[in-house]
């Protein structure tokens, strides 16, 4: 626009100048000036035309700039909204991740606690199983020992019963109780009244009994000397001791039974 004004102002000056000087210049000079004026007018028109094209180009450029600016603002707004949305989504995801982390930490903590408890229970169960296994083995061993002992006791009872079969059953009794074999020999079979000396039948019975006891080396032997309650207590006590001692001597004399296998009990009524 400034260029257009300058050209117009310049044309006016020339025009005034030519008018004011027409009376002093020659025709040739006038023609030259006229030619220059035409050329200048031509240039002015050309410049105006170019200027008009430039104005249109500038207008188009301004329009393009405005369009670009609008697009830029639209994109900027969209990006801002998108960023805000993304930021909100990120915050939400961060919050969810944080919650999940807390839950995961708690889950790991509970898992470790439960695992520790299970390991303790497993260890306890293992120890209990070992203890039960040990007890079962002991029970099996004891049952085996009991059964073996029963077999031995039954065998011993049968052997003793067979060995003493020839004697009057009214004076002799063999029975089993609490894993032991009891042989009850009547006083009439062994001793005379008030005596500690064993008679012939008694010696014969004890000799047969010693043979059976000798073969069963793992059996301990307890001899009980009994007396009645007739007469002096001290005398009866001494008699029970003497009778038990007599039986032990006869059993040892007629066998190779070790003395340590014998035990004596003395009973006076």
Backbone as CSV, one residue per row, in Angstrom:
resi,resn,N_x,N_y,N_z,CA_x,CA_y,CA_z,C_x,C_y,C_z
1,UNK,0.824,-1.204,0.000,0.000,0.000,0.000,0.856,1.251,0.000
2,UNK,1.968,1.245,0.687,2.874,2.406,0.718,3.480,2.659,-0.644
3,UNK,3.771,1.575,-1.349,4.328,1.695,-2.693,3.337,2.359,-3.639
4,UNK,2.063,1.980,-3.534,1.023,2.559,-4.389,0.906,4.059,-4.130
5,UNK,0.908,4.446,-2.897,0.794,5.874,-2.560,1.975,6.679,-3.105
6,UNK,3.165,6.105,-3.035,4.365,6.807,-3.527,4.296,7.031,-5.022
7,UNK,3.855,5.991,-5.712,3.740,6.122,-7.177,2.690,7.160,-7.552
8,UNK,1.590,7.175,-6.884,0.520,8.129,-7.163,0.976,9.553,-6.867
9,UNK,1.669,9.709,-5.752,2.163,11.030,-5.383,3.193,11.535,-6.401
10,UNK,4.036,10.610,-6.821,5.043,10.960,-7.811,4.400,11.382,-9.138
11,UNK,3.356,10.687,-9.533,2.640,11.037,-10.780,2.028,12.422,-10.687
12,UNK,1.503,12.757,-9.561,0.887,14.071,-9.361,1.934,15.169,-9.447
13,UNK,3.050,14.903,-8.892,4.125,15.920,-8.943,4.556,16.168,-10.377
14,UNK,4.725,15.078,-11.118,5.128,15.224,-12.510,4.074,15.974,-13.316
15,UNK,2.852,15.632,-13.022,1.767,16.270,-13.750,1.718,17.772,-13.445
16,UNK,1.854,18.113,-12.251,1.856,19.541,-11.862,3.062,20.233,-12.446
17,UNK,4.169,19.519,-12.400,5.393,20.097,-12.911,5.279,20.396,-14.401
18,UNK,4.715,19.419,-15.105,4.575,19.652,-16.542,3.612,20.783,-16.841
19,UNK,2.601,20.891,-16.093,1.626,21.959,-16.312,2.237,23.334,-16.020
20,UNK,2.993,23.348,-14.985,3.550,24.658,-14.593,4.718,25.069,-15.476
21,UNK,5.311,24.080,-16.131,6.492,24.406,-16.932,6.232,24.391,-18.437
22,UNK,4.992,24.217,-18.812,4.682,24.060,-20.237,4.960,25.331,-21.050
23,UNK,4.937,26.345,-20.311,5.102,27.613,-21.021,6.552,27.967,-21.249
24,UNK,7.478,27.261,-20.571,8.878,27.640,-20.677,9.712,26.613,-21.417
25,UNK,9.179,25.354,-21.536,9.952,24.315,-22.209,9.586,24.277,-23.675
26,UNK,10.458,23.718,-24.439,10.226,23.616,-25.882,9.351,22.431,-26.180
27,UNK,8.902,22.362,-27.356,8.021,21.277,-27.778,8.748,19.951,-27.716
28,UNK,9.974,19.957,-28.124,10.772,18.737,-28.080,10.928,18.246,-26.656
29,UNK,11.209,19.225,-25.854,11.361,18.884,-24.441,10.066,18.371,-23.878
30,UNK,9.018,18.985,-24.316,7.683,18.593,-23.856,7.388,17.169,-24.281
31,UNK,7.729,16.850,-25.508,7.482,15.511,-26.025,8.294,14.489,-25.256
32,UNK,9.498,14.867,-24.940,10.338,13.956,-24.157,9.722,13.703,-22.795
33,UNK,9.265,14.815,-22.256,8.635,14.674,-20.931,7.357,13.861,-21.027
34,UNK,6.634,14.093,-22.109,5.385,13.350,-22.316,5.672,11.868,-22.462
35,UNK,6.735,11.593,-23.183,7.130,10.182,-23.368,7.509,9.551,-22.041
36,UNK,8.274,10.332,-21.287,8.673,9.831,-19.951,7.462,9.588,-19.063
37,UNK,6.506,10.545,-19.207,5.306,10.429,-18.402,4.550,9.160,-18.761
38,UNK,4.450,8.921,-20.068,3.747,7.721,-20.514,4.446,6.463,-20.008
39,UNK,5.779,6.529,-20.133,6.547,5.368,-19.642,6.342,5.157,-18.134
40,UNK,6.331,6.334,-17.469,6.119,6.258,-16.015,4.724,5.755,-15.694
41,UNK,3.757,6.260,-16.467,2.384,5.779,-16.257,2.273,4.283,-16.527
42,UNK,2.993,3.907,-17.560,2.987,2.483,-17.905,3.588,1.647,-16.768
43,UNK,4.701,2.182,-16.257,5.344,1.496,-15.128,4.447,1.465,-13.903
44,UNK,3.741,2.629,-13.731,2.831,2.719,-12.580,1.731,1.684,-12.715
45,UNK,1.166,1.593,-13.933,0.107,0.599,-14.149,0.639,-0.823,-13.925
46,UNK,1.876,-1.009,-14.447,2.485,-2.330,-14.276,2.708,-2.651,-12.796
47,UNK,3.227,-1.583,-12.118,3.478,-1.768,-10.681,2.178,-1.987,-9.920
48,UNK,1.129,-1.213,-10.357,-0.171,-1.397,-9.715,-0.683,-2.824,-9.924
49,UNK,-0.489,-3.286,-11.182,-0.945,-4.636,-11.503,-0.170,-5.672,-10.676
50,UNK,1.165,-5.454,-10.658,1.996,-6.360,-9.863,1.645,-6.281,-8.382
51,UNK,1.404,-4.994,-7.977,1.068,-4.780,-6.568,-0.251,-5.456,-6.215
52,UNK,-1.186,-5.369,-7.191,-2.479,-6.017,-6.985,-2.296,-7.533,-6.866
53,UNK,-1.399,-8.079,-7.743,-1.111,-9.526,-7.662,-0.455,-9.887,-6.340
54,UNK,0.462,-8.935,-5.914,1.118,-9.182,-4.621,0.116,-9.133,-3.485
55,UNK,-0.808,-8.133,-3.607,-1.847,-8.037,-2.564,-2.658,-9.324,-2.483
56,UNK,-3.001,-9.849,-3.675,-3.777,-11.085,-3.698,-2.962,-12.250,-3.121
57,UNK,-1.665,-12.238,-3.517,-0.786,-13.292,-2.999,-0.642,-13.185,-1.488
58,UNK,-0.486,-11.896,-1.037,-0.373,-11.668,0.412,-1.652,-12.090,1.118
59,UNK,-2.784,-11.747,0.475,-4.079,-12.124,1.047,-4.215,-13.639,1.123
60,UNK,-3.768,-14.292,0.031,-3.816,-15.761,0.029,-2.907,-16.356,1.108
61,UNK,-1.721,-15.701,1.199,-0.783,-16.167,2.225,-1.345,-15.965,3.627
62,UNK,-1.954,-14.772,3.834,-2.573,-14.497,5.142,-3.690,-15.494,5.441
63,UNK,-4.454,-15.790,4.375,-5.537,-16.762,4.535,-4.976,-18.139,4.881
64,UNK,-3.880,-18.491,4.159,-3.236,-19.782,4.441,-2.682,-19.820,5.854
65,UNK,-2.061,-18.659,6.226,-1.505,-18.569,7.587,-2.602,-18.718,8.628
66,UNK,-3.729,-18.023,8.354,-4.856,-18.120,9.293,-5.388,-19.553,9.384
67,UNK,-5.468,-20.179,8.192,-5.930,-21.573,8.182,-4.971,-22.485,8.956
68,UNK,-3.673,-22.232,8.656,-2.653,-23.029,9.358,-2.710,-22.787,10.860
69,UNK,-2.900,-21.482,11.223,-2.981,-21.135,12.643,-4.187,-21.824,13.301
70,UNK,-5.309,-21.807,12.553,-6.504,-22.471,13.091,-6.275,-23.979,13.257
71,UNK,-5.663,-24.558,12.195,-5.361,-25.989,12.281,-4.405,-26.276,13.440
72,UNK,-3.421,-25.367,13.553,-2.449,-25.514,14.646,-3.142,-25.461,16.003
73,UNK,-4.039,-24.458,16.136,-4.766,-24.314,17.401,-5.664,-25.525,17.665
74,UNK,-6.305,-25.994,16.553,-7.156,-27.177,16.709,-6.339,-28.387,17.166
75,UNK,-5.196,-28.551,16.456,-4.318,-29.681,16.818,-3.788,-29.525,18.236
76,UNK,-3.431,-28.270,18.562,-2.924,-27.995,19.908,-3.976,-28.329,20.961
77,UNK,-5.221,-27.897,20.662,-6.316,-28.180,21.603,-6.565,-29.688,21.728
78,UNK,-6.542,-30.339,20.525,-6.737,-31.792,20.541,-5.635,-32.494,21.328
79,UNK,-4.395,-32.008,21.082,-3.269,-32.586,21.811,-3.388,-32.342,23.307
80,UNK,-3.838,-31.119,23.640,-4.014,-30.794,25.064,-5.062,-31.704,25.690
81,UNK,-6.201,-31.853,24.958,-7.257,-32.736,25.462,-6.763,-34.183,25.539
82,UNK,-6.032,-34.580,24.457,-5.513,-35.944,24.428,-4.509,-36.171,25.548
83,UNK,-3.619,-35.151,25.719,-2.631,-35.253,26.794,-3.295,-35.305,28.163
84,UNK,-4.344,-34.476,28.305,-5.077,-34.469,29.577,-5.721,-35.828,29.817
85,UNK,-6.316,-36.380,28.731,-6.945,-37.693,28.842,-5.897,-38.770,29.131
86,UNK,-4.780,-38.677,28.380,-3.705,-39.636,28.601,-3.161,-39.515,30.009
87,UNK,-3.004,-38.252,30.453,-2.503,-38.024,31.809,-3.444,-38.622,32.839
88,UNK,-4.762,-38.441,32.584,-5.766,-39.016,33.488,-5.694,-40.537,33.476
89,UNK,-5.546,-41.095,32.249,-5.441,-42.545,32.131,-4.172,-43.059,32.807
90,UNK,-3.084,-42.299,32.617,-1.812,-42.683,33.244,-1.930,-42.655,34.762
91,UNK,-2.571,-41.571,35.269,-2.775,-41.474,36.722,-3.610,-42.646,37.231
92,UNK,-4.660,-42.974,36.451,-5.534,-44.085,36.837,-4.761,-45.404,36.829
93,UNK,-3.979,-45.596,35.745,-3.180,-46.813,35.656,-2.136,-46.877,36.765
94,UNK,-1.527,-45.715,37.051,-0.532,-45.658,38.124,-1.154,-46.037,39.457
95,UNK,-2.372,-45.509,39.673,-3.095,-45.837,40.908,-3.412,-47.330,40.975
96,UNK,-3.872,-47.880,39.835,-4.183,-49.313,39.792,-2.930,-50.152,40.017
97,UNK,-1.826,-49.730,39.374,-0.559,-50.448,39.546,-0.104,-50.393,40.993
98,UNK,-0.255,-49.194,41.594,0.117,-49.031,43.002,-0.706,-49.957,43.892
99,UNK,-2.032,-50.006,43.615,-2.907,-50.902,44.388,-2.525,-52.367,44.175
100,UNK,-2.225,-52.685,42.902,-1.823,-54.057,42.597,-0.507,-54.404,43.286
101,UNK,0.426,-53.434,43.319,1.698,-53.654,44.011,1.471,-53.941,45.488
102,UNK,0.570,-53.138,46.101,0.260,-53.342,47.517,-0.348,-54.722,47.747
103,UNK,-1.302,-55.085,46.846,-1.937,-56.402,46.966,-0.915,-57.515,46.756
104,UNK,0.007,-57.277,45.787,1.030,-58.276,45.506,1.955,-58.456,46.703
105,UNK,2.368,-57.323,47.295,3.226,-57.375,48.486,2.520,-58.127,49.611
106,UNK,1.228,-57.811,49.802,0.441,-58.474,50.847,0.281,-59.963,50.540
107,UNK,0.055,-60.259,49.234,-0.096,-61.662,48.825,1.202,-62.438,49.052
108,UNK,2.334,-61.806,48.705,3.638,-62.442,48.919,3.885,-62.663,50.404
109,UNK,3.518,-61.653,51.197,3.673,-61.753,52.652,2.849,-62.916,53.203
110,UNK,1.574,-62.985,52.766,0.693,-64.070,53.215,1.203,-65.424,52.730
111,UNK,1.709,-65.428,51.473,2.237,-66.676,50.911,3.427,-67.180,51.725
112,UNK,4.341,-66.253,52.055,5.511,-66.631,52.847,5.089,-67.125,54.232
113,UNK,4.091,-66.434,54.809,3.589,-66.832,56.128,2.968,-68.223,56.070
114,UNK,2.106,-68.433,55.051,1.458,-69.738,54.889,2.490,-70.821,54.578
115,UNK,3.483,-70.458,53.756,4.530,-71.420,53.408,5.314,-71.822,54.645
116,UNK,5.654,-70.802,55.477,6.371,-71.076,56.722,5.549,-71.972,57.638
117,UNK,4.236,-71.653,57.727,3.341,-72.453,58.569,3.237,-73.888,58.046
118,UNK,3.116,-74.004,56.712,3.031,-75.333,56.101,4.313,-76.128,56.320
119,UNK,5.458,-75.422,56.220,6.738,-76.095,56.442,6.847,-76.577,57.884
120,UNK,6.353,-75.721,58.829,6.359,-76.125,60.238,5.463,-77.338,60.447
121,UNK,4.248,-77.256,59.840,3.312,-78.374,59.974,3.879,-79.635,59.317
122,UNK,4.512,-79.423,58.152,5.113,-80.553,57.449,6.221,-81.172,58.292
123,UNK,7.040,-80.287,58.895,8.123,-80.768,59.752,7.556,-81.491,60.960
124,UNK,6.494,-80.865,61.539,5.838,-81.478,62.697,5.238,-82.830,62.324
125,UNK,4.574,-82.872,61.148,3.993,-84.127,60.680,5.072,-85.162,60.397
126,UNK,6.196,-84.656,59.848,7.309,-85.558,59.562,7.862,-86.149,60.856
127,UNK,8.025,-85.247,61.869,8.510,-85.709,63.171,7.511,-86.670,63.803
128,UNK,6.213,-86.311,63.673,5.164,-87.170,64.219,5.156,-88.522,63.511
129,UNK,5.316,-88.459,62.171,5.352,-89.700,61.400,6.546,-90.563,61.816
130,UNK,7.694,-89.885,62.035,8.885,-90.603,62.480,8.658,-91.216,63.854
131,UNK,8.035,-90.389,64.725,7.751,-90.867,66.082,6.789,-92.053,66.048
132,UNK,5.729,-91.905,65.205,4.765,-92.996,65.071,5.430,-94.245,64.488
133,UNK,6.301,-93.997,63.497,7.008,-95.114,62.880,7.887,-95.821,63.904
134,UNK,8.593,-94.995,64.726,9.445,-95.562,65.771,8.621,-96.353,66.777
135,UNK,7.473,-95.740,67.174,6.603,-96.425,68.133,6.034,-97.711,67.542
136,UNK,5.636,-97.626,66.256,5.117,-98.821,65.591,6.170,-99.925,65.552
137,UNK,7.422,-99.488,65.247,8.507,-100.461,65.219,8.736,-101.074,66.599
138,UNK,8.641,-100.193,67.637,8.799,-100.691,69.006,7.669,-101.650,69.368
139,UNK,6.430,-101.236,68.955,5.267,-102.089,69.234,5.409,-103.435,68.533
140,UNK,5.829,-103.360,67.256,6.032,-104.597,66.493,7.095,-105.465,67.164
141,UNK,8.169,-104.765,67.606,9.255,-105.486,68.274,8.775,-106.100,69.588
142,UNK,7.999,-105.280,70.349,7.461,-105.775,71.619,6.489,-106.929,71.396
143,UNK,5.612,-106.745,70.374,4.662,-107.817,70.063,5.397,-109.096,69.670
144,UNK,6.480,-108.889,68.902,7.277,-110.039,68.503,7.907,-110.703,69.722
145,UNK,8.446,-109.834,70.620,9.061,-110.359,71.839,8.026,-111.067,72.708
146,UNK,6.819,-110.423,72.801,5.743,-111.022,73.603,5.333,-112.367,73.024
147,UNK,5.177,-112.373,71.681,4.791,-113.627,71.023,5.866,-114.697,71.196
148,UNK,7.137,-114.242,71.036,8.239,-115.189,71.217,8.277,-115.690,72.655
149,UNK,8.048,-114.717,73.587,8.050,-115.096,74.999,6.901,-116.058,75.313
150,UNK,5.722,-115.763,74.695,4.576,-116.659,74.883,4.897,-118.063,74.381
151,UNK,5.538,-118.087,73.208,5.903,-119.383,72.636,6.880,-120.118,73.553
152,UNK,7.852,-119.335,74.067,8.837,-119.947,74.964,8.180,-120.422,76.254
153,UNK,7.294,-119.555,76.792,6.601,-119.907,78.032,5.716,-121.129,77.819
154,UNK,4.986,-121.123,76.692,4.129,-122.275,76.386,4.958,-123.543,76.198
155,UNK,6.087,-123.345,75.505,6.976,-124.495,75.291,7.516,-125.007,76.622
156,UNK,7.926,-124.039,77.473,8.451,-124.411,78.788,7.377,-125.098,79.630
157,UNK,6.185,-124.530,79.626,5.071,-125.108,80.382,4.788,-126.533,79.912
158,UNK,4.756,-126.684,78.581,4.497,-128.016,78.027,5.625,-128.985,78.386
159,UNK,6.870,-128.467,78.306,8.025,-129.321,78.620,8.011,-129.739,80.087
160,UNK,7.697,-128.766,80.964,7.638,-129.073,82.400,6.497,-130.037,82.697
161,UNK,5.348,-129.766,82.096,4.184,-130.637,82.306,4.487,-132.058,81.848
162,UNK,5.178,-132.151,80.698,5.527,-133.472,80.170,6.539,-134.172,81.073
163,UNK,7.528,-133.369,81.572,8.564,-133.948,82.436,7.990,-134.449,83.756
164,UNK,6.976,-133.766,84.256,6.385,-134.117,85.557,5.091,-134.910,85.412
165,UNK,4.851,-135.430,84.227,3.593,-136.125,83.948,3.430,-137.372,84.826
166,UNK,4.538,-137.969,85.199,4.484,-139.230,85.955,4.050,-139.034,87.402
167,UNK,4.082,-137.780,87.848,3.760,-137.522,89.249,2.274,-137.246,89.409
168,UNK,1.795,-137.481,90.617,0.383,-137.305,90.946,-0.006,-135.846,90.750
169,UNK,-0.976,-135.608,89.904,-1.401,-134.232,89.599,-2.022,-133.530,90.794
170,UNK,-2.427,-134.290,91.781,-3.006,-133.658,92.970,-1.944,-132.984,93.823
171,UNK,-0.692,-133.400,93.655,0.421,-132.803,94.407,1.260,-131.846,93.549
172,UNK,0.883,-131.679,92.274,1.700,-130.874,91.347,0.785,-130.112,90.391
173,UNK,1.097,-128.847,90.203,0.274,-128.044,89.286,1.174,-127.072,88.507
174,UNK,1.051,-127.076,87.195,1.811,-126.158,86.319,0.829,-125.209,85.647
175,UNK,1.045,-123.909,85.806,0.163,-122.936,85.146,0.963,-121.706,84.696
176,UNK,0.354,-120.972,83.795,1.002,-119.789,83.198,0.266,-118.529,83.629
177,UNK,1.019,-117.479,83.985,0.411,-116.219,84.411,1.415,-115.081,84.222
178,UNK,0.933,-113.995,83.527,1.759,-112.785,83.318,3.123,-113.102,82.704
179,UNK,3.126,-113.992,81.734,4.372,-114.309,81.042,5.315,-115.189,81.845
180,UNK,4.817,-115.783,82.898,5.650,-116.649,83.736,4.988,-118.020,83.870
181,UNK,5.838,-119.033,84.119,5.335,-120.390,84.356,5.504,-120.706,85.843
182,UNK,4.414,-121.014,86.472,4.430,-121.328,87.906,4.299,-122.846,88.091
183,UNK,5.208,-123.386,88.914,5.162,-124.817,89.248,4.908,-124.928,90.751
184,UNK,3.747,-125.383,91.084,3.391,-125.537,92.501,3.538,-127.010,92.892
185,UNK,4.543,-127.278,93.767,4.771,-128.641,94.251,4.255,-128.737,95.680
186,UNK,3.365,-129.672,95.900,2.752,-129.817,97.214,3.801,-130.242,98.252
187,UNK,3.608,-129.795,99.474,4.545,-130.111,100.555,4.714,-131.623,100.711
188,UNK,3.646,-132.371,100.540,3.692,-133.828,100.716,4.587,-134.500,99.680
189,UNK,4.730,-133.848,98.495,5.594,-134.401,97.453,7.064,-134.139,97.762
190,UNK,7.346,-133.017,98.421,8.736,-132.607,98.636,9.249,-132.922,100.043
191,UNK,8.506,-132.508,101.038,9.020,-132.562,102.414,8.073,-133.332,103.342
192,UNK,8.667,-133.804,104.397,7.868,-134.310,105.507,7.479,-133.120,106.370
193,UNK,6.530,-133.292,107.213,6.032,-132.194,108.044,7.151,-131.634,108.921
194,UNK,7.334,-130.290,108.830,8.310,-129.588,109.654,9.742,-129.818,109.254
195,UNK,9.991,-130.442,108.083,11.352,-130.749,107.658,11.711,-129.966,106.397
196,UNK,13.033,-129.719,106.215,13.531,-129.058,105.005,14.240,-130.045,104.091
197,UNK,14.233,-131.324,104.493,14.883,-132.360,103.700,13.899,-132.877,102.657
198,UNK,14.344,-132.871,101.390,13.492,-133.295,100.275,13.483,-134.821,100.203
199,UNK,12.260,-135.389,100.027,12.121,-136.835,99.937,12.490,-137.365,98.559
200,UNK,12.430,-138.697,98.405,12.831,-139.342,97.148,11.980,-138.887,95.960
201,UNK,10.661,-138.878,96.159,9.780,-138.452,95.062,10.045,-136.992,94.684
202,UNK,10.284,-136.170,95.695,10.568,-134.764,95.438,11.856,-134.584,94.671
203,UNK,12.920,-135.349,95.070,14.203,-135.256,94.365,14.052,-135.689,92.900
204,UNK,13.249,-136.756,92.711,13.035,-137.249,91.349,12.334,-136.194,90.495
205,UNK,11.325,-135.538,91.088,10.595,-134.487,90.356,11.502,-133.298,90.062
206,UNK,12.325,-132.916,91.049,13.234,-131.771,90.860,14.318,-132.093,89.832
207,UNK,14.776,-133.337,89.798,15.793,-133.730,88.824,15.245,-133.596,87.402
208,UNK,14.012,-134.083,87.187,13.388,-133.946,85.864,13.174,-132.474,85.509
209,UNK,12.796,-131.711,86.531,12.566,-130.269,86.301,13.866,-129.556,85.949
210,UNK,14.977,-129.951,86.597,16.276,-129.308,86.333,16.726,-129.536,84.894
211,UNK,16.380,-130.699,84.355,16.752,-131.001,82.961,16.074,-130.025,81.995
212,UNK,14.803,-129.744,82.262,14.063,-128.799,81.407,14.601,-127.386,81.580
213,UNK,14.840,-126.976,82.828,15.327,-125.614,83.104,16.730,-125.397,82.548
214,UNK,17.525,-126.431,82.552,18.896,-126.329,82.044,18.911,-126.010,80.554
215,UNK,17.968,-126.584,79.827,17.916,-126.369,78.376,17.434,-124.964,78.009
216,UNK,16.705,-124.339,78.880,16.179,-122.983,78.623,17.024,-121.959,79.384
217,UNK,18.172,-121.637,78.806,19.166,-120.815,79.499,18.727,-119.367,79.725
218,UNK,17.796,-118.872,78.920,17.386,-117.461,79.025,16.250,-117.256,80.027
219,UNK,15.943,-118.274,80.803,14.851,-118.181,81.774,15.430,-118.093,83.183
220,UNK,14.981,-117.073,83.914,15.372,-116.954,85.321,14.447,-117.810,86.184
221,UNK,14.996,-118.267,87.313,14.253,-119.210,88.164,14.076,-118.612,89.558
222,UNK,12.844,-118.539,89.992,12.548,-118.043,91.338,11.987,-119.191,92.181
223,UNK,12.638,-119.434,93.311,12.209,-120.494,94.224,11.555,-119.844,95.437
224,UNK,10.333,-120.255,95.729,9.623,-119.731,96.891,9.456,-120.844,97.932
225,UNK,9.990,-120.570,99.105,9.838,-121.527,100.198,8.640,-121.161,101.059
226,UNK,7.685,-122.084,101.212,6.450,-121.812,101.945,6.382,-122.684,103.202
227,UNK,5.810,-122.107,104.253,5.491,-122.883,105.464,4.108,-122.499,105.940
228,UNK,3.564,-123.301,106.871,2.249,-122.964,107.422,2.415,-122.023,108.607
229,UNK,1.327,-121.745,109.295,1.349,-120.825,110.428,1.281,-121.552,111.771
230,UNK,1.629,-122.825,111.723,1.623,-123.614,112.956,2.974,-123.484,113.643
231,UNK,2.952,-123.159,114.917,4.191,-123.059,115.667,4.768,-121.655,115.671
232,UNK,6.050,-121.591,116.064,6.731,-120.306,116.202,6.970,-119.666,114.828
233,UNK,6.726,-118.351,114.762,6.882,-117.625,113.490,8.315,-117.664,113.008
234,UNK,9.260,-117.406,113.908,10.677,-117.391,113.523,11.122,-118.757,113.030
235,UNK,10.620,-119.775,113.692,10.975,-121.135,113.279,10.420,-121.428,111.894
236,UNK,9.204,-120.999,111.657,8.602,-121.185,110.328,9.380,-120.428,109.252
237,UNK,9.828,-119.211,109.599,10.618,-118.413,108.652,11.917,-119.134,108.309
238,UNK,12.573,-119.619,109.331,13.823,-120.346,109.096,13.567,-121.585,108.252
239,UNK,12.429,-122.233,108.469,12.087,-123.429,107.713,11.854,-123.104,106.234
240,UNK,11.183,-121.981,105.955,10.944,-121.585,104.556,12.253,-121.308,103.838
241,UNK,13.217,-120.687,104.557,14.533,-120.416,103.971,15.255,-121.726,103.685
242,UNK,15.217,-122.622,104.635,15.912,-123.902,104.495,15.320,-124.723,103.365
243,UNK,14.002,-124.737,103.233,13.348,-125.500,102.166,13.712,-124.946,100.778
244,UNK,13.680,-123.617,100.613,14.035,-123.004,99.327,15.478,-123.303,98.979
245,UNK,16.350,-123.240,99.996,17.771,-123.517,99.777,17.986,-124.966,99.361
246,UNK,17.262,-125.863,99.975,17.388,-127.288,99.638,17.006,-127.542,98.184
247,UNK,15.947,-126.921,97.740,15.491,-127.106,96.350,16.526,-126.575,95.367
248,UNK,17.106,-125.401,95.671,18.125,-124.815,94.786,19.327,-125.746,94.685
249,UNK,19.750,-126.297,95.811,20.914,-127.187,95.822,20.665,-128.424,94.972
250,UNK,19.463,-128.985,95.071,19.143,-130.184,94.282,19.121,-129.854,92.788
251,UNK,18.530,-128.724,92.427,18.484,-128.312,91.011,19.885,-128.089,90.460
252,UNK,20.760,-127.476,91.238,22.133,-127.228,90.793,22.936,-128.530,90.708
253,UNK,22.706,-129.398,91.661,23.456,-130.654,91.709,23.165,-131.521,90.496
254,UNK,21.950,-131.485,90.017,21.533,-132.356,88.916,21.537,-131.654,87.549
255,UNK,22.196,-130.493,87.466,22.259,-129.758,86.190,23.446,-128.810,86.211
256,UNK,23.625,-128.121,85.081,24.699,-127.109,84.995,24.109,-125.693,84.987
257,UNK,22.996,-125.523,85.657,22.342,-124.204,85.719,23.226,-123.236,86.499
258,UNK,23.473,-122.064,85.926,24.311,-121.069,86.589,23.597,-120.530,87.826
259,UNK,24.322,-120.316,88.910,23.721,-119.839,90.165,23.015,-118.485,90.028
260,UNK,23.535,-117.636,89.101,22.957,-116.292,88.957,21.526,-116.329,88.420
261,UNK,21.116,-117.479,87.902,19.758,-117.588,87.376,18.740,-117.811,88.489
262,UNK,19.226,-118.148,89.674,18.322,-118.457,90.780,18.018,-117.226,91.629
263,UNK,16.779,-117.169,92.065,16.334,-116.148,93.008,15.405,-116.837,94.006
264,UNK,15.551,-116.498,95.288,14.747,-117.176,96.310,13.848,-116.191,97.043
265,UNK,12.609,-116.596,97.237,11.648,-115.854,98.058,11.215,-116.747,99.217
266,UNK,11.038,-116.131,100.354,10.693,-116.894,101.559,9.358,-116.406,102.085
267,UNK,8.398,-117.325,102.216,7.046,-116.967,102.639,6.636,-117.844,103.811
268,UNK,6.320,-117.171,104.925,5.869,-117.892,106.122,4.538,-117.321,106.564
269,UNK,3.529,-118.136,106.763,2.189,-117.672,107.119,2.007,-117.616,108.627
